Coordinates of C-alpha atoms in Angstrom, one line a residue:
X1 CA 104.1 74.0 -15.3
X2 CA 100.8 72.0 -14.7
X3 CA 102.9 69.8 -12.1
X4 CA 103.7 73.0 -10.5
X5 CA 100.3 74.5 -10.2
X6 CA 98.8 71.6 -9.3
X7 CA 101.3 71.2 -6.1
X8 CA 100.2 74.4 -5.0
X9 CA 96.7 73.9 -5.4
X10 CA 97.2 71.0 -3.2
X11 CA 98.7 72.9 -0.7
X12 CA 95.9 75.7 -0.7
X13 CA 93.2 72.8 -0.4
X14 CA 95.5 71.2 2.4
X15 CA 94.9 74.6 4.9
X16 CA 91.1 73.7 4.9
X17 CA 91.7 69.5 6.0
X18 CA 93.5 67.7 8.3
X19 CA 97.1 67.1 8.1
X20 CA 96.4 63.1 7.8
X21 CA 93.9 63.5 5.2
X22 CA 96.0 65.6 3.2
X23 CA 98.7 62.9 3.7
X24 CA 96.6 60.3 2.6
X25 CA 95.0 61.4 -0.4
X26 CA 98.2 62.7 -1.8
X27 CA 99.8 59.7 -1.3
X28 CA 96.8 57.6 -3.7
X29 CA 97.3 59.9 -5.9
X30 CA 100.9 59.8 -6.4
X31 CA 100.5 56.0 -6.6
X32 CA 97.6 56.4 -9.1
X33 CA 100.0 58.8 -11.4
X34 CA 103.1 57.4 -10.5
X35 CA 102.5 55.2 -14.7
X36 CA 102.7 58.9 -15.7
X37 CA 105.7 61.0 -13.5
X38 CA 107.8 57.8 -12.9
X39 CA 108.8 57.6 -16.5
X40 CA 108.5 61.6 -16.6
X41 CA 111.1 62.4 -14.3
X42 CA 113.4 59.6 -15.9
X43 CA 112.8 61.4 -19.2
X44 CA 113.7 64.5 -18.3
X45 CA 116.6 63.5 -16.0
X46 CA 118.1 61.9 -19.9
X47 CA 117.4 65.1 -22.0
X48 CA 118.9 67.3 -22.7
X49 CA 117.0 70.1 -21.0
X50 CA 119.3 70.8 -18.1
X51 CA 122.1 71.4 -20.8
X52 CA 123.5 75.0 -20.8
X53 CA 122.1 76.0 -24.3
X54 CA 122.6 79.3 -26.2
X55 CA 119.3 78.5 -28.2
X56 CA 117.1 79.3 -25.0
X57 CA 118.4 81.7 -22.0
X58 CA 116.1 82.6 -19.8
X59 CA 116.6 86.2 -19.9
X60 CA 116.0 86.5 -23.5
X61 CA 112.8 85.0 -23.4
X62 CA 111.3 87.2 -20.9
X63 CA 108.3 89.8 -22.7
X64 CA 108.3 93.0 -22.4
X65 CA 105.7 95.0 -20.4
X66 CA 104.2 96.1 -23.7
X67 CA 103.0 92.3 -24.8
X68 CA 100.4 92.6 -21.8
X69 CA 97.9 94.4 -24.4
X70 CA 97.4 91.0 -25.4
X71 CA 95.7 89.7 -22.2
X72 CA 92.7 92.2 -23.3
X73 CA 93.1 92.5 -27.1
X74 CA 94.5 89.3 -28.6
X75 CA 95.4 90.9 -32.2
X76 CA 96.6 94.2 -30.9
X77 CA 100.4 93.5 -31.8
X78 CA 99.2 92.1 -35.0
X79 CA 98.5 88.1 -35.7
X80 CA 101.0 85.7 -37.7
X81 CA 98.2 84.5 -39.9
X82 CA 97.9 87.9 -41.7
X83 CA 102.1 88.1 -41.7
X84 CA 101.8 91.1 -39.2
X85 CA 102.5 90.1 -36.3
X86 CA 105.2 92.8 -34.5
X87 CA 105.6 91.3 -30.8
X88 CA 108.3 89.4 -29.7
X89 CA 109.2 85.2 -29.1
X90 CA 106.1 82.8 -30.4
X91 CA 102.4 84.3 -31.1
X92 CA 101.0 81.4 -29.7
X93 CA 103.1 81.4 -26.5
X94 CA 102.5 84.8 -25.7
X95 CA 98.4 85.3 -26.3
X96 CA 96.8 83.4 -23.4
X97 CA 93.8 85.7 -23.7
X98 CA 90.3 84.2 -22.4
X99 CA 87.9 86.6 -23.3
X100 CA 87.0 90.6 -22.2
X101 CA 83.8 89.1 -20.2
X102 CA 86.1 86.4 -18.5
X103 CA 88.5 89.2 -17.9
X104 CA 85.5 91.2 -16.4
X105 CA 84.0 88.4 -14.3
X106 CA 87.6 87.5 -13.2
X107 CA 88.1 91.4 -11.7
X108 CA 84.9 91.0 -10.0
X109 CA 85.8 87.8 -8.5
X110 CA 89.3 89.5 -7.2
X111 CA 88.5 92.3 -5.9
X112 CA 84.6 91.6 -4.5
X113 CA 84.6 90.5 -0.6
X114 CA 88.4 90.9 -0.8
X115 CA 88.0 90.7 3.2
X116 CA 86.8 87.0 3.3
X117 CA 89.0 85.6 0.3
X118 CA 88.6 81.8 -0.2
X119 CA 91.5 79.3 -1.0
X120 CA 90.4 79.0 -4.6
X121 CA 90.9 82.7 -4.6
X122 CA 94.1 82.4 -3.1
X123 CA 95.4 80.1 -5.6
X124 CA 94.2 82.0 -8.3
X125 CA 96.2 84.9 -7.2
X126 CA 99.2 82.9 -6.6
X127 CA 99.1 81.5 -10.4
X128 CA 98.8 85.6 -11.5
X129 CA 101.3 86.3 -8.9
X130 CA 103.7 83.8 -10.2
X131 CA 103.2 84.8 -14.2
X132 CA 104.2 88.0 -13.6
X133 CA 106.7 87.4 -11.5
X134 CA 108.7 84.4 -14.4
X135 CA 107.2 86.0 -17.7
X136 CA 108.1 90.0 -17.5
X137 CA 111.1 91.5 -16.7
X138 CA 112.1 91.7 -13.4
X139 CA 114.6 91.9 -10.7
X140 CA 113.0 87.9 -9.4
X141 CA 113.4 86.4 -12.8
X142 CA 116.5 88.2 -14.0
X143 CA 117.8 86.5 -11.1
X144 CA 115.9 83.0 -11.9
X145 CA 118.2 83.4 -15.3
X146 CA 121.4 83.7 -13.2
X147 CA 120.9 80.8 -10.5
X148 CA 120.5 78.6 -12.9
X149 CA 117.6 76.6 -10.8
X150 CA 115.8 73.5 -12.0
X151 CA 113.3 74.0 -14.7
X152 CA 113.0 77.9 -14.1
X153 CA 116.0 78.5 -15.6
X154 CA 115.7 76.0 -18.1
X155 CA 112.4 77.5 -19.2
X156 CA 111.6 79.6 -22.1
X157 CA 109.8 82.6 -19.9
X158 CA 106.8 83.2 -21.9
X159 CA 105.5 80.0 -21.8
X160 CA 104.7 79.9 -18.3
X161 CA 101.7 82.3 -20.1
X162 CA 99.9 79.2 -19.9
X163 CA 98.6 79.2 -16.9
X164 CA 96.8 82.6 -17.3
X165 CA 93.5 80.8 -18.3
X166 CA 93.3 78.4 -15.4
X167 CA 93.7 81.8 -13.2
X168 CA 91.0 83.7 -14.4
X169 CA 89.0 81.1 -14.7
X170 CA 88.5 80.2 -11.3
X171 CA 88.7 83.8 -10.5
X172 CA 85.8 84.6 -13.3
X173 CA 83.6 81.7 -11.7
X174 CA 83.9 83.6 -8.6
X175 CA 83.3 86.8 -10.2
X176 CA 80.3 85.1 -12.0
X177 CA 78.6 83.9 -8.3
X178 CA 79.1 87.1 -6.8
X179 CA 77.0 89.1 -10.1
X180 CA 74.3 86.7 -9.6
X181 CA 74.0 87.1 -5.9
X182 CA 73.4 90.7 -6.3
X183 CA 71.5 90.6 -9.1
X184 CA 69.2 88.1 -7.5
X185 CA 69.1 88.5 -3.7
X186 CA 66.8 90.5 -2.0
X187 CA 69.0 90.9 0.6
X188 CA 71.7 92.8 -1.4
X189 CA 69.2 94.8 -3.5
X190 CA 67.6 96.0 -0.6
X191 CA 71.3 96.9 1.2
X192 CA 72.9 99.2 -1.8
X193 CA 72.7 99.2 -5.6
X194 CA 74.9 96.9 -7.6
X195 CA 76.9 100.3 -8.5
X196 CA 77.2 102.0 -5.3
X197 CA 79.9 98.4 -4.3
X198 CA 83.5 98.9 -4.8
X199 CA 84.2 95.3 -5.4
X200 CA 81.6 95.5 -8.5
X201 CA 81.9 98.9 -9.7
X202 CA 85.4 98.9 -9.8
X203 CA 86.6 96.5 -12.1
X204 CA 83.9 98.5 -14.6
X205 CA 86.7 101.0 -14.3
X206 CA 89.1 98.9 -15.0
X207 CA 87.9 98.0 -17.9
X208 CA 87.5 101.2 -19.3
X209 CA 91.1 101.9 -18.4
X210 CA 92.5 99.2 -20.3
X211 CA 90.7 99.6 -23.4
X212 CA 91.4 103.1 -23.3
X213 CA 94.7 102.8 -22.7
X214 CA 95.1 100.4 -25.7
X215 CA 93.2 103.0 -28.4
X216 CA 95.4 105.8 -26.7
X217 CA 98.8 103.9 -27.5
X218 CA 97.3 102.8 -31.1
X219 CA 96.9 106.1 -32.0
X220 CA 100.5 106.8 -30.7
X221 CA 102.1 104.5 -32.3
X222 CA 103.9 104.7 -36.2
X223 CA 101.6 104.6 -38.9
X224 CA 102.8 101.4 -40.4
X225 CA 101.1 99.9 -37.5
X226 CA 98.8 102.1 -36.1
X227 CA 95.5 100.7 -38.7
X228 CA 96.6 96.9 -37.0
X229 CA 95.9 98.6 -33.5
X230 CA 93.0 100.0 -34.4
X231 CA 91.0 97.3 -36.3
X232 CA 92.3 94.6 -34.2
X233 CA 90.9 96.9 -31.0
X234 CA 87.0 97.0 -32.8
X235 CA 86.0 93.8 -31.5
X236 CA 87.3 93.8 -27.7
X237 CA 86.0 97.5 -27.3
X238 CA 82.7 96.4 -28.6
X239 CA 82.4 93.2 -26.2
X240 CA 83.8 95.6 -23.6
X241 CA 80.7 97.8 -24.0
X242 CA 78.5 95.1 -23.5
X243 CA 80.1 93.6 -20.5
X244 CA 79.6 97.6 -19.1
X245 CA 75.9 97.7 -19.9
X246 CA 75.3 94.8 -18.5
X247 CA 76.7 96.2 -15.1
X248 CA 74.7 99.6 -16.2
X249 CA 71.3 98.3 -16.6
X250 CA 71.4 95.8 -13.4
X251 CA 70.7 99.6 -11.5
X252 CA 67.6 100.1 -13.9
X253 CA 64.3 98.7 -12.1
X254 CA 61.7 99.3 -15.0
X255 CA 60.5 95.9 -16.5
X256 CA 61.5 96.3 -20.4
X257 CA 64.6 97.3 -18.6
X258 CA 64.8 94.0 -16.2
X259 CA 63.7 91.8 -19.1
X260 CA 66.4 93.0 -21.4
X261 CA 68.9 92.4 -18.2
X262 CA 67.9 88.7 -18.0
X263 CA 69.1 88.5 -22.0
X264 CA 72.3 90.3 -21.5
X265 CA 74.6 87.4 -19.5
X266 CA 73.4 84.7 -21.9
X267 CA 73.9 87.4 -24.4
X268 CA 77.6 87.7 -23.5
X269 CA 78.1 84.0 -23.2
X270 CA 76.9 83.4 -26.7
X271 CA 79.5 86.7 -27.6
X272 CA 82.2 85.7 -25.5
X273 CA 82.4 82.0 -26.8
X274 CA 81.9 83.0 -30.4
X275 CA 84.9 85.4 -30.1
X276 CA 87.4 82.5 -28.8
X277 CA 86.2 80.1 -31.5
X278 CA 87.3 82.8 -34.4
X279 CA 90.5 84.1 -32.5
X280 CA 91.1 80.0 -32.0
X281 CA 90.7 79.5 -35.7
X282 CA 92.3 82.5 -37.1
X283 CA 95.3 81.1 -35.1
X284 CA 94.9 77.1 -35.1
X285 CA 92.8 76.6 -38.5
X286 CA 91.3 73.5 -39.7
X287 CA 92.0 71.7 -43.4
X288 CA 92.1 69.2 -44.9
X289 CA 94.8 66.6 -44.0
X290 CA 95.9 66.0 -47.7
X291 CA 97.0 70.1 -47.4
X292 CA 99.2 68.9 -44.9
X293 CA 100.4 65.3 -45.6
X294 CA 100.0 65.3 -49.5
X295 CA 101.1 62.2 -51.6
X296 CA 103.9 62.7 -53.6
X297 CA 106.1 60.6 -55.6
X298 CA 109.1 61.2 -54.5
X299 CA 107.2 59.9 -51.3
X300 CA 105.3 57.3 -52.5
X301 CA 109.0 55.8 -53.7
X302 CA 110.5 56.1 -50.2
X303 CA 107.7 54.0 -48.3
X304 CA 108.5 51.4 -51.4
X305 CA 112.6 51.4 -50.9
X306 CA 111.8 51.4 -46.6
X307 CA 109.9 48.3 -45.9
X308 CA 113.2 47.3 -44.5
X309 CA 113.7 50.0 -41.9
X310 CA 116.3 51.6 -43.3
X311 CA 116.6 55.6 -43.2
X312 CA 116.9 58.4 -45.5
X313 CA 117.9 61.9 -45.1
X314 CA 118.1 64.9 -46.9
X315 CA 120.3 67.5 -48.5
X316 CA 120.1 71.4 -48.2
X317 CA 116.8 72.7 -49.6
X318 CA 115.0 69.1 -50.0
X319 CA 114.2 68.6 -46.8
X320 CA 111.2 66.8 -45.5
X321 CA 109.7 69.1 -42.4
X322 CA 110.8 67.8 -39.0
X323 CA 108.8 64.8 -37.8
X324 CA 106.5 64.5 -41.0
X325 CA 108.4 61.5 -41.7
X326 CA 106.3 59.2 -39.1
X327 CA 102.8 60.0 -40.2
X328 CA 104.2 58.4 -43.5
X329 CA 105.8 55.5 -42.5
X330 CA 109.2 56.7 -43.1
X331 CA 112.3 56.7 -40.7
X332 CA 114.1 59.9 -40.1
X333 CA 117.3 60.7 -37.9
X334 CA 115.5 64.6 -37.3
X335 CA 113.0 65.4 -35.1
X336 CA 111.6 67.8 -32.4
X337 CA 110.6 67.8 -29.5
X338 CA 110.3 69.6 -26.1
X339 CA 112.6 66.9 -24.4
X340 CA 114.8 63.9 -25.9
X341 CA 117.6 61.9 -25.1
X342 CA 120.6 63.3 -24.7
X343 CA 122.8 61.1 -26.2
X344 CA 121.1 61.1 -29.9
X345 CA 121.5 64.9 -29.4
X346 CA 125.2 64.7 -28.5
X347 CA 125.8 62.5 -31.3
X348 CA 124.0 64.4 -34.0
X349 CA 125.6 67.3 -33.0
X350 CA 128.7 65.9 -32.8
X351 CA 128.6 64.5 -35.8
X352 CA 127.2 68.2 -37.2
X353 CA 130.4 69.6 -36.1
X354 CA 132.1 67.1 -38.4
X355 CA 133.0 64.7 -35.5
X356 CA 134.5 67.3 -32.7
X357 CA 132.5 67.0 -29.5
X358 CA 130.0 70.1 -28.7
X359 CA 128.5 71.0 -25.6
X360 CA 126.1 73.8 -26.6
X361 CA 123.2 72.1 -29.0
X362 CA 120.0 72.6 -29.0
X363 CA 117.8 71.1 -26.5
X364 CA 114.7 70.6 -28.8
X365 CA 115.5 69.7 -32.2
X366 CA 117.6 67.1 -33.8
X367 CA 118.7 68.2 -37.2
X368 CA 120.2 65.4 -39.2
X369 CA 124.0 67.0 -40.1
X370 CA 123.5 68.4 -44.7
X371 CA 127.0 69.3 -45.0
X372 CA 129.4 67.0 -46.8
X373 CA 131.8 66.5 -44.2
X374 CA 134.1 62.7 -43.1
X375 CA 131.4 62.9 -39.6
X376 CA 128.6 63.1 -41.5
X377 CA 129.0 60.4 -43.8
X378 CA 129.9 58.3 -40.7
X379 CA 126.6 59.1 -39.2
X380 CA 125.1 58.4 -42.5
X381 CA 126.4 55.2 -43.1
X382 CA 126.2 54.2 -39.2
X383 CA 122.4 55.0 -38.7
X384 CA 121.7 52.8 -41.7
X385 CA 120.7 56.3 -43.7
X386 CA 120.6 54.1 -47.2
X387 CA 118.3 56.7 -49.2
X388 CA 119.1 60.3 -49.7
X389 CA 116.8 62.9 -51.5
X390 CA 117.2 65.8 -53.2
X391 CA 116.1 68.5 -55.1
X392 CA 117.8 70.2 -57.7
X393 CA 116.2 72.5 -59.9
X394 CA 118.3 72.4 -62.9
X395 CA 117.3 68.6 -63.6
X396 CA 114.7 68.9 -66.1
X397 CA 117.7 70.5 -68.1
X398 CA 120.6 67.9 -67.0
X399 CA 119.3 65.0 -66.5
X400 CA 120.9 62.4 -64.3
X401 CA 123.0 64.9 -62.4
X402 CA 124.9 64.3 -59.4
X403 CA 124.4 67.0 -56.8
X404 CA 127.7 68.4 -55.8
X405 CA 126.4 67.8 -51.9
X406 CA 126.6 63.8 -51.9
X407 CA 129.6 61.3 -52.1
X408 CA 130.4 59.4 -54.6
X409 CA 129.6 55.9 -52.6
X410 CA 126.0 58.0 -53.3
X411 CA 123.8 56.1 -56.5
X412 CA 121.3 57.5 -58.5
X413 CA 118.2 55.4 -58.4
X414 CA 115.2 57.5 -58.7
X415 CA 114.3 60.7 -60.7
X416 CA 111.2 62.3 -61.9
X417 CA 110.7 66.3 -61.9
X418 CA 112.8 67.8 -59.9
X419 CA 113.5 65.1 -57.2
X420 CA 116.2 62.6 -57.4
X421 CA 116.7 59.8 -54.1
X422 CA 120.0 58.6 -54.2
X423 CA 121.0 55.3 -52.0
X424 CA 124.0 54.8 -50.0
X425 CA 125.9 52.0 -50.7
X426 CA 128.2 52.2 -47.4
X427 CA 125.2 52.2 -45.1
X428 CA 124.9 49.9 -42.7
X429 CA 121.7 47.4 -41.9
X430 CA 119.5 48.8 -39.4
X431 CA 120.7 46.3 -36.9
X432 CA 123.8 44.2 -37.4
X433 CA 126.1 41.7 -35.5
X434 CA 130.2 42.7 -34.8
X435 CA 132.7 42.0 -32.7
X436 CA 133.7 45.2 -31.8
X437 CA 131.5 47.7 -29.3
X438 CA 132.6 51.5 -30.1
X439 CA 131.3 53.5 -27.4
X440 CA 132.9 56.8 -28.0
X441 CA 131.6 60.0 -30.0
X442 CA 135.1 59.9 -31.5
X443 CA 134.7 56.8 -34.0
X444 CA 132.5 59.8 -36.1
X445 CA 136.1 61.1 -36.7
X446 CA 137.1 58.8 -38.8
X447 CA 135.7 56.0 -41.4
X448 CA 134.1 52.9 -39.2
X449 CA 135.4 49.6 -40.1
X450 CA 134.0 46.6 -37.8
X451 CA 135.3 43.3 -37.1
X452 CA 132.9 40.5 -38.8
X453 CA 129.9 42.9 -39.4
X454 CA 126.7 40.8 -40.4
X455 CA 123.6 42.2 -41.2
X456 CA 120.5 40.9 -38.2
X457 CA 117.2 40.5 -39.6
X458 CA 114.2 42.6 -38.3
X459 CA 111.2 40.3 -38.1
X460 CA 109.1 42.8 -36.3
X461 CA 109.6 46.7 -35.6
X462 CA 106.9 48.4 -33.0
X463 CA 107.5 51.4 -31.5
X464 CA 107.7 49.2 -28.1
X465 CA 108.7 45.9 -28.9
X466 CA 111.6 44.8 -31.4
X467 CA 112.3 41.0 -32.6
X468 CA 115.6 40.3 -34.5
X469 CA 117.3 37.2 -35.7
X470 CA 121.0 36.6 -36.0
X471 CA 123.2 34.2 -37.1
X472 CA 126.6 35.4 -35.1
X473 CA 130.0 34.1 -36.9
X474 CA 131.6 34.3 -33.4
X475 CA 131.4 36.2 -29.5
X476 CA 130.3 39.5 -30.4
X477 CA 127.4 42.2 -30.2
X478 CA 124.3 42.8 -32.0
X479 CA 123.6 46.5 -32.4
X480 CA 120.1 48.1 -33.0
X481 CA 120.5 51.6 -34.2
X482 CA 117.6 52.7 -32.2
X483 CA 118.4 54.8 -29.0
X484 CA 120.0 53.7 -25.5
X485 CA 117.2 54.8 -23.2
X486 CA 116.6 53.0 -19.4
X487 CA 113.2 51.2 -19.9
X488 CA 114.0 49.0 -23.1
X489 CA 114.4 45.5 -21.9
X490 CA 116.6 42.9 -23.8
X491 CA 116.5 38.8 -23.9
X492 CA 118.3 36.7 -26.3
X493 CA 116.7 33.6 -26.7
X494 CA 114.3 34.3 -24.0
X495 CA 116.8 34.6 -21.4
X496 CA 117.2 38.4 -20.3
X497 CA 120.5 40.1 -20.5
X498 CA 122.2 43.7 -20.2
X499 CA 121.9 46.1 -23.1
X500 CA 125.3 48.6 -23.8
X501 CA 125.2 51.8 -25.0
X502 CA 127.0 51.2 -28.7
X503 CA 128.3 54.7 -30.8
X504 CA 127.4 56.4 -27.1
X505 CA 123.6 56.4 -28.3
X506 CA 122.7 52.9 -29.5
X507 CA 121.7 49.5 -28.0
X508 CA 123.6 46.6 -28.4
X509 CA 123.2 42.9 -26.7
X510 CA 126.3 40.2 -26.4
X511 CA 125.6 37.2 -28.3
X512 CA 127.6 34.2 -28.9
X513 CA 128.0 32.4 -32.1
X514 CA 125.2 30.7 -33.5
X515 CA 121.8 31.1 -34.9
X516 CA 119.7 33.5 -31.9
X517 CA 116.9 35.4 -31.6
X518 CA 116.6 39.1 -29.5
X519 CA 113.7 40.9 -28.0
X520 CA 113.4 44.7 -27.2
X521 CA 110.7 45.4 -25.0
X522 CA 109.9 48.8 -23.5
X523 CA 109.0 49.0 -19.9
X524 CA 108.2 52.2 -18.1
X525 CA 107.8 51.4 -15.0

């Protein structure tokens, strides 16, 4: 989305300058970037966001006309903190609100000198221009759903909400010059009164037409949610009638008047910032970290039982939330994120439909397969998943229970409350020597036996760099259970070499026998 409105404000700036110029600078600055979009474009041309996925279509995402109110009232559908929020998709997607001043300003900005528009203002409208056009529904993006076109379609609609700030903004700024120039000038006093100008009287009107448009429909709407509308509307109306009387009282000429006026914009600055910082914090509050990423035994144990790399995993109803595992140390095959690999995703999910191939997964989070099924064990076992936890809340009364969602290869090692971590006997090391290379989502099907497997030793693990040793019994590959990615570099004994995917998702080197060691060395460029 950035990328996007970045291109076109390069274009906007390119009417003003010569062709070569234009050519020029963009071409430093693609060279300047190219550490960051290089590796960019590479990641998303291996995720799996162009997969078709019934998680996200494009249609469904779209708002409704209705889930405007919260460009001018943020809390008028309700906020998830105080569990009443009654608009659709995610609140934090779909509130891009900036303020009623910066709404005000931004009006002023649009619709003053609307004869001599610059290219900022330009741009600005073509960012609003293109919101509406992707976020609400529409006869241009129900057809964006439909042509299935690069990112677009692959985009969750309300998100592109983002870029509603940036718009107003520089519309606002504009807005802001043009109050101060005839508030100030001579010139335009002496011409016609601040009122009697469509371009600053008018968006006065809007104003008022908004707000009252929102208490209208509160008042309309069911009771169950009509005292949400209300109180949530208290605090917009009231900023509202300050950014009014500040256009009011720029017509007045006596001095208690004109002193008060020079109060009022730093007044509404002071208002304006003080009412994002406690819509920010009602929706993104602060705590303390330990709230968050408290020390627990059951924990404390796994960091002990990990210091050799190995996984864990989890069954239904213990679960560790997604991606919590790395602040701690801990090694996790779950995990979200807006793009990532596709082949981890096609094995998980392979392996989550116990070992028959899927082509509709989701395209954001990797969920480590719970049920007790042949492919999941496999997975298990293969990813070098050696601990399992889990919760059961009948073991203060049974002690030493097994639960009925792990195999019997599963031991009990660990129990205290209601936690018990288990470790898996069958797993595999995290990186091991064999002679045999399975490359297909189909060995999940079925136990994995390999040729002459020897464990490697990890001498150092970074999240770029990766040292093993191995001592290999005879020709053969060293797997790393780590994903297959372009960028990760290999050598064996200092001399470079290919890596092969390994279980479709993995890394593996050839080796021959004898004592070696293997670097893994990310690259991005």
């Amino acid at each position: 989305m950035a990328l996007i409105a970045l291109t076109a404000a390069a274009l906007f700036a390119a009417v003003n300058r010569s062709f070569k110029k234009f050519l020029l600078s963009t071409a430093v600055a693609l060279i300047v970037t190219s550490i960051q979009w290089i590796p960019a474009i590479r990641y998303y041309q291996e995720a799996s966001r162009e997969q078709p996925s019934s998680e996200f279509v494009y249609e469904k995402t779209l708002l409704p006309w209705s889930q405007i109110s919260q460009l001018t009232a943020p809390n008028y559908l309700g906020n998830p903190a105080t569990g009443n929020f009654r608009g659709q998709a995610n609140f934090v997607e779909t509130t891009a609100y900036s303020g009623i001043a910066i709404l005000g300003f931004s009006l002023i900005g649009l619709i003053s000198q609307i004869r001599q528009i610059s290219q900022i203002k330009k741009f600005a409208v073509f960012i609003l221009l293109l919101i509406f056009v992707l976020v609400l529904p529409n006869p241009v993006s129900l057809l964006i759903g439909k042509l299935n076109i690069p990112i677009f379609s692959t985009s969750v609609a309300s998100r592109w909400l983002i870029l509603w700030p940036l718009a107003t903004v520089l519309l606002a700024a504009a807005g802001i010059n043009r109050f101060i120039e005839q508030t100030t000038s001579n010139t335009a006093k002496k011409a016609r009164p601040f009122l009697e100008r469509p371009g600053l009287y008018l968006p006065l009107a809007i104003i008022c037409f908004l707000i009252g448009s929102l208490w209208i429909a509160a008042f309309m709407t069911s009771p169950e949610f009509r005292s949400v509308s209300v109180r949530n509307l208290i605090i917009p109306t009231g900023i509202a009638g300050l950014f009014i009387t500040t256009l009011l009282l720029e017509n007045q000429k006596r001095s208690l008047l004109a002193a008060a006026r020079r109060l009022l914009v730093p007044t509404i600055a002071l208002v304006t910032l003080t009412e994002l910082i406690l819509f920010g914090h009602k929706t993104v509050n602060y705590t303390e970290k330990d709230f968050i990423y408290p020390s627990t035994p059951v924990i404390e144990k796994l960091q002990e039982l990990s210091a050799d790399y190995s996984r864990f995993a989890s069954t239904p109803g213990s679960t560790i939330e997604t991606n919590f595992a790395t602040y701690y140390g801990l090694y996790d095959l779950s995990g979200y994120d807006a793009l990532y690999p596709r082949r981890v995703g096609e094995l998980v999910w392979t392996a989550q439909n116990n070992g028959q191939p899927v082509t509709d997964f989701s395209r954001s989070t990797v969920v480590t397969p719970t049920n007790p099924t042949t492919a999941r064990n496999n997975l298990w076992n293969l990813t070098g998943v050696r601990w399992i936890i889990n919760k059961d809340d009948l073991l203060s009364r049974h002690p030493g229970q097994r639960s009925n969602d792990l195999s019997p290869d599963f031991k009990l090692i660990w129990e205290q409350g209601k936690w018990q971590i288990y470790e898996n006997t069958s797993a595999f090391p995290r990186a091991f020597f064999t002679a045999d290379l399975p490359t297909s989502l189909t060995a999940l099907t079925t136990p994995i036996y390999l040729t002459s497997l020897t464990p490697a030793k990890i001498t150092k693990y970074l999240p770029n760099s990766v040292e093993i040793e191995i001592d290999a019994p005879q020709n053969g590959y060293v797997i790393l259970t780590d994903t297959f990615y372009p960028g990760w570099k290999a050598a064996v004994d200092n001399q470079e070499v290919e890596i092969f995917p390994a279980f479709h998702a993995f890394r593996s080197v050839q080796v021959s026998p004898g004592k070696h060691t293997l670097e893994f060395n990310y690259r991005s460029l």
